[in-house]
PDB file of C-alpha atoms in Angstrom:
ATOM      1  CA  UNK A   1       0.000   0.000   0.000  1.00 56.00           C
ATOM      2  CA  UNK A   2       3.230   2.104   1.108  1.00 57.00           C
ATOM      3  CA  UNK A   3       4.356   1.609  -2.196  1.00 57.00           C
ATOM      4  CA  UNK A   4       1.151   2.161  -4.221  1.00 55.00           C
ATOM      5  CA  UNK A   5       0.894   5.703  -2.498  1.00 54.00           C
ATOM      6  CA  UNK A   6       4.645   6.588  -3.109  1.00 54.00           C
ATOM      7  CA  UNK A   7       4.009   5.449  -6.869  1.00 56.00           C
ATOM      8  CA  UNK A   8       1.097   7.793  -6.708  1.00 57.00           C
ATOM      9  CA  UNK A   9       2.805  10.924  -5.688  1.00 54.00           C
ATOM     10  CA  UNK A  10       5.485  10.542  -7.635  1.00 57.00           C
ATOM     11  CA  UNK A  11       8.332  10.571  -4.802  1.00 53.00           C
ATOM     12  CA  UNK A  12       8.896   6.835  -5.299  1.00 57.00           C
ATOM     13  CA  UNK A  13       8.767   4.650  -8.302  1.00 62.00           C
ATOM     14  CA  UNK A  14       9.861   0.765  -7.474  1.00 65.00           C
ATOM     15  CA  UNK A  15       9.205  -2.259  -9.883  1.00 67.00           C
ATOM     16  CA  UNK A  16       6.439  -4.321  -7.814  1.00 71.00           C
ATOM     17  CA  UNK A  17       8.582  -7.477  -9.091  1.00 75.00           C
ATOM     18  CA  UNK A  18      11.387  -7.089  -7.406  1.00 76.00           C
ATOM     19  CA  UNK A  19       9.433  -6.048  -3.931  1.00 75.00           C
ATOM     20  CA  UNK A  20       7.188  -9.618  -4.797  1.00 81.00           C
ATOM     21  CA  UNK A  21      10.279 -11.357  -4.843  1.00 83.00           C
ATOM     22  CA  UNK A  22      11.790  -9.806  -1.879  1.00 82.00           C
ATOM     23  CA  UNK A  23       8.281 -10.630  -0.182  1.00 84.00           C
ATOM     24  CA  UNK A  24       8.099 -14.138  -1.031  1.00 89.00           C
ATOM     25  CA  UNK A  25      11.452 -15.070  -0.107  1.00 88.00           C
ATOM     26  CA  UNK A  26      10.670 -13.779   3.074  1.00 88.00           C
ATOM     27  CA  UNK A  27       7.189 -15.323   2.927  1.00 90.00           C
ATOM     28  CA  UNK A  28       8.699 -18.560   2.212  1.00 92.00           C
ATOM     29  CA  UNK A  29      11.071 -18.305   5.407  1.00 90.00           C
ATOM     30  CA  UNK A  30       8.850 -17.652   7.722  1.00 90.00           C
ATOM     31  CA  UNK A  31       6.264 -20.204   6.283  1.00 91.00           C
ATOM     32  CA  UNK A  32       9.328 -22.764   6.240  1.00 90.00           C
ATOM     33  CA  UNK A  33      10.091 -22.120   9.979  1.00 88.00           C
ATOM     34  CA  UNK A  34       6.754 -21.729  11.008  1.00 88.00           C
ATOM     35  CA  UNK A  35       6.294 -25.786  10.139  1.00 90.00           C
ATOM     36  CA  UNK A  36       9.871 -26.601  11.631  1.00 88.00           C
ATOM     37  CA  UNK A  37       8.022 -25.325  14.821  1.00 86.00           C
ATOM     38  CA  UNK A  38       4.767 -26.989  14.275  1.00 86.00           C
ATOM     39  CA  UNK A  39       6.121 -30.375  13.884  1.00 87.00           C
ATOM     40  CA  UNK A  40       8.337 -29.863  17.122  1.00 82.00           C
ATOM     41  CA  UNK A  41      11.730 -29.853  15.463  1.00 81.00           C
ATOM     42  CA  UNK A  42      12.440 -26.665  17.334  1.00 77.00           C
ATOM     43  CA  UNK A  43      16.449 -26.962  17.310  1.00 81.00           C
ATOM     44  CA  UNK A  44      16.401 -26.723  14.127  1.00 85.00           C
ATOM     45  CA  UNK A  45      15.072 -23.535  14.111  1.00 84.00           C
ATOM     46  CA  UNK A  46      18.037 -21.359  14.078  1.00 83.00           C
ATOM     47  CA  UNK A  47      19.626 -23.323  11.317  1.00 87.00           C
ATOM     48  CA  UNK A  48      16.584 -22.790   8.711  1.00 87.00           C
ATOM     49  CA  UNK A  49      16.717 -19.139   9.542  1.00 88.00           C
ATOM     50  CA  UNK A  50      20.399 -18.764   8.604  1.00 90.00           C
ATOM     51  CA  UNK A  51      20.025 -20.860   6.066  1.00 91.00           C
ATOM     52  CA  UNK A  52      17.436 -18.939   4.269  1.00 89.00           C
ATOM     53  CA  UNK A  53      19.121 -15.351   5.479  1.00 89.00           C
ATOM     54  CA  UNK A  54      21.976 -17.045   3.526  1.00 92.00           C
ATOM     55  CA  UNK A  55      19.604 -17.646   0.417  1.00 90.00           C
ATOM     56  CA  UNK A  56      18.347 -14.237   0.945  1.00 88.00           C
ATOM     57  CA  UNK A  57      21.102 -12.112   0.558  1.00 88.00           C
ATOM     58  CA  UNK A  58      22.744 -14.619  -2.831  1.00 90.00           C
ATOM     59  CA  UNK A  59      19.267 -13.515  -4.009  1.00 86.00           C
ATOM     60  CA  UNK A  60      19.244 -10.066  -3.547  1.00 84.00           C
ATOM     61  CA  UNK A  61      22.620  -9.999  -4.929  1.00 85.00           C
ATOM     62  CA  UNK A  62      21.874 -11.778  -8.153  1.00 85.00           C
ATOM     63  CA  UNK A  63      18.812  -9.454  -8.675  1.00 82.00           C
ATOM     64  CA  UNK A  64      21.102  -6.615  -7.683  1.00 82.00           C
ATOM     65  CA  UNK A  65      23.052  -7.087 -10.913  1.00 86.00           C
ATOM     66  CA  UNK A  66      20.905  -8.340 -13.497  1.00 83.00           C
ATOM     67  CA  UNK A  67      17.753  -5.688 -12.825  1.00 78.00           C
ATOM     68  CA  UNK A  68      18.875  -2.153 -14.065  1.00 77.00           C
ATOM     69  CA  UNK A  69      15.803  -1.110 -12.012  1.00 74.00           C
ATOM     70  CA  UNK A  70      17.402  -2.411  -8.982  1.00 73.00           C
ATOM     71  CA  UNK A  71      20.498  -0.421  -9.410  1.00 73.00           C
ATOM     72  CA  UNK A  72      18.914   3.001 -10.098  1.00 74.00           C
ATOM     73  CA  UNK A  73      16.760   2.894  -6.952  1.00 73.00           C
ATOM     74  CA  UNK A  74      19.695   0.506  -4.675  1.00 76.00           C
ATOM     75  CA  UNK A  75      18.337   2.123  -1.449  1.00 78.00           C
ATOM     76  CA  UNK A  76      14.946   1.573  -1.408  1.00 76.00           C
ATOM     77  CA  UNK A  77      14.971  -2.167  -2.375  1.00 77.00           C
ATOM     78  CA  UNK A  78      18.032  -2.724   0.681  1.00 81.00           C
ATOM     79  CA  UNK A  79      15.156  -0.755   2.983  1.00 81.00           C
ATOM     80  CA  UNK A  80      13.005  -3.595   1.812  1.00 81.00           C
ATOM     81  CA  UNK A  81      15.162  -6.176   2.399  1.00 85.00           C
ATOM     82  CA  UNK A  82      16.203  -5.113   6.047  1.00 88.00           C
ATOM     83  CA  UNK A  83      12.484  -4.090   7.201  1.00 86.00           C
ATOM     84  CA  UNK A  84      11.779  -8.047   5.841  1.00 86.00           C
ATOM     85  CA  UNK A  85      14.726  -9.230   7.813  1.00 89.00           C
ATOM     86  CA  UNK A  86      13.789  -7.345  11.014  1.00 92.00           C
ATOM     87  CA  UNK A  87      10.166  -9.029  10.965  1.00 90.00           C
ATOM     88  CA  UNK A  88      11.229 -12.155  10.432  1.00 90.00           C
ATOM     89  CA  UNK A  89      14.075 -12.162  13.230  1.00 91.00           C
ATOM     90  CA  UNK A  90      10.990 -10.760  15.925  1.00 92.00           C
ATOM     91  CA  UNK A  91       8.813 -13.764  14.267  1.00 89.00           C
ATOM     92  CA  UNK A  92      11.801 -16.308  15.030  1.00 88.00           C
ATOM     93  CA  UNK A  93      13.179 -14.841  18.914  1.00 89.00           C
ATOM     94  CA  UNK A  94       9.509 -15.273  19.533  1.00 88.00           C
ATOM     95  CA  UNK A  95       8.973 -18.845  18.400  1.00 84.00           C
ATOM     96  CA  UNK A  96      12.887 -19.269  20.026  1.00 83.00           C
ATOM     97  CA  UNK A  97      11.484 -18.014  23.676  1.00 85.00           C
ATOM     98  CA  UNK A  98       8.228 -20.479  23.351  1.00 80.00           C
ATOM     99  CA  UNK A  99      10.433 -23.206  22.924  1.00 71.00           C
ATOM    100  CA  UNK A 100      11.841 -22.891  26.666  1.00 63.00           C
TER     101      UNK A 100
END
């Protein structure tokens, strides 16, 4: 919605692809970890999280050079990518401190 109304009033133009992508990566994460817990594998926890941070950022970085989009607005999609990371690590310390 953020994004719609930037679009809108001209301040900020980003290519809803690239935010998808950035969005269902993260998606995927916490959908992936959210079953770890579910089916009480809860050590592995912190392992699927890095793992997919890892994923994340080789990701990012591929998108980073290929899309000229990506370059010309570098800032904004980073801002993406850490807001994304910052929900997810809240999601995970709280599914970390239910576990004990």
């Amino acid at each position: 919605g953020a994004q719609y109304l930037l679009k809108e009033q001209g301040i900020l133009n980003l290519d809803f692809k690239i935010h998808f992508f950035i969005f269902f990566v993260s998606f995927i994460s916490l959908a992936t970890i959210l079953s770890v817990f579910a089916f009480g594998k809860t050590g592995w926890i912190g392992f699927f999280f890095l793992g997919f941070v890892l994923f994340k950022i080789i990701a990012i970085a591929y998108i980073a050079i290929k899309e000229p989009d990506f370059q010309k607005n570098l800032i904004s999609y980073f801002i993406l990518y850490w807001l994304y990371l910052a929900i997810e690590v809240v999601y995970v310390v709280k599914l970390v401190k239910k576990q004990d």
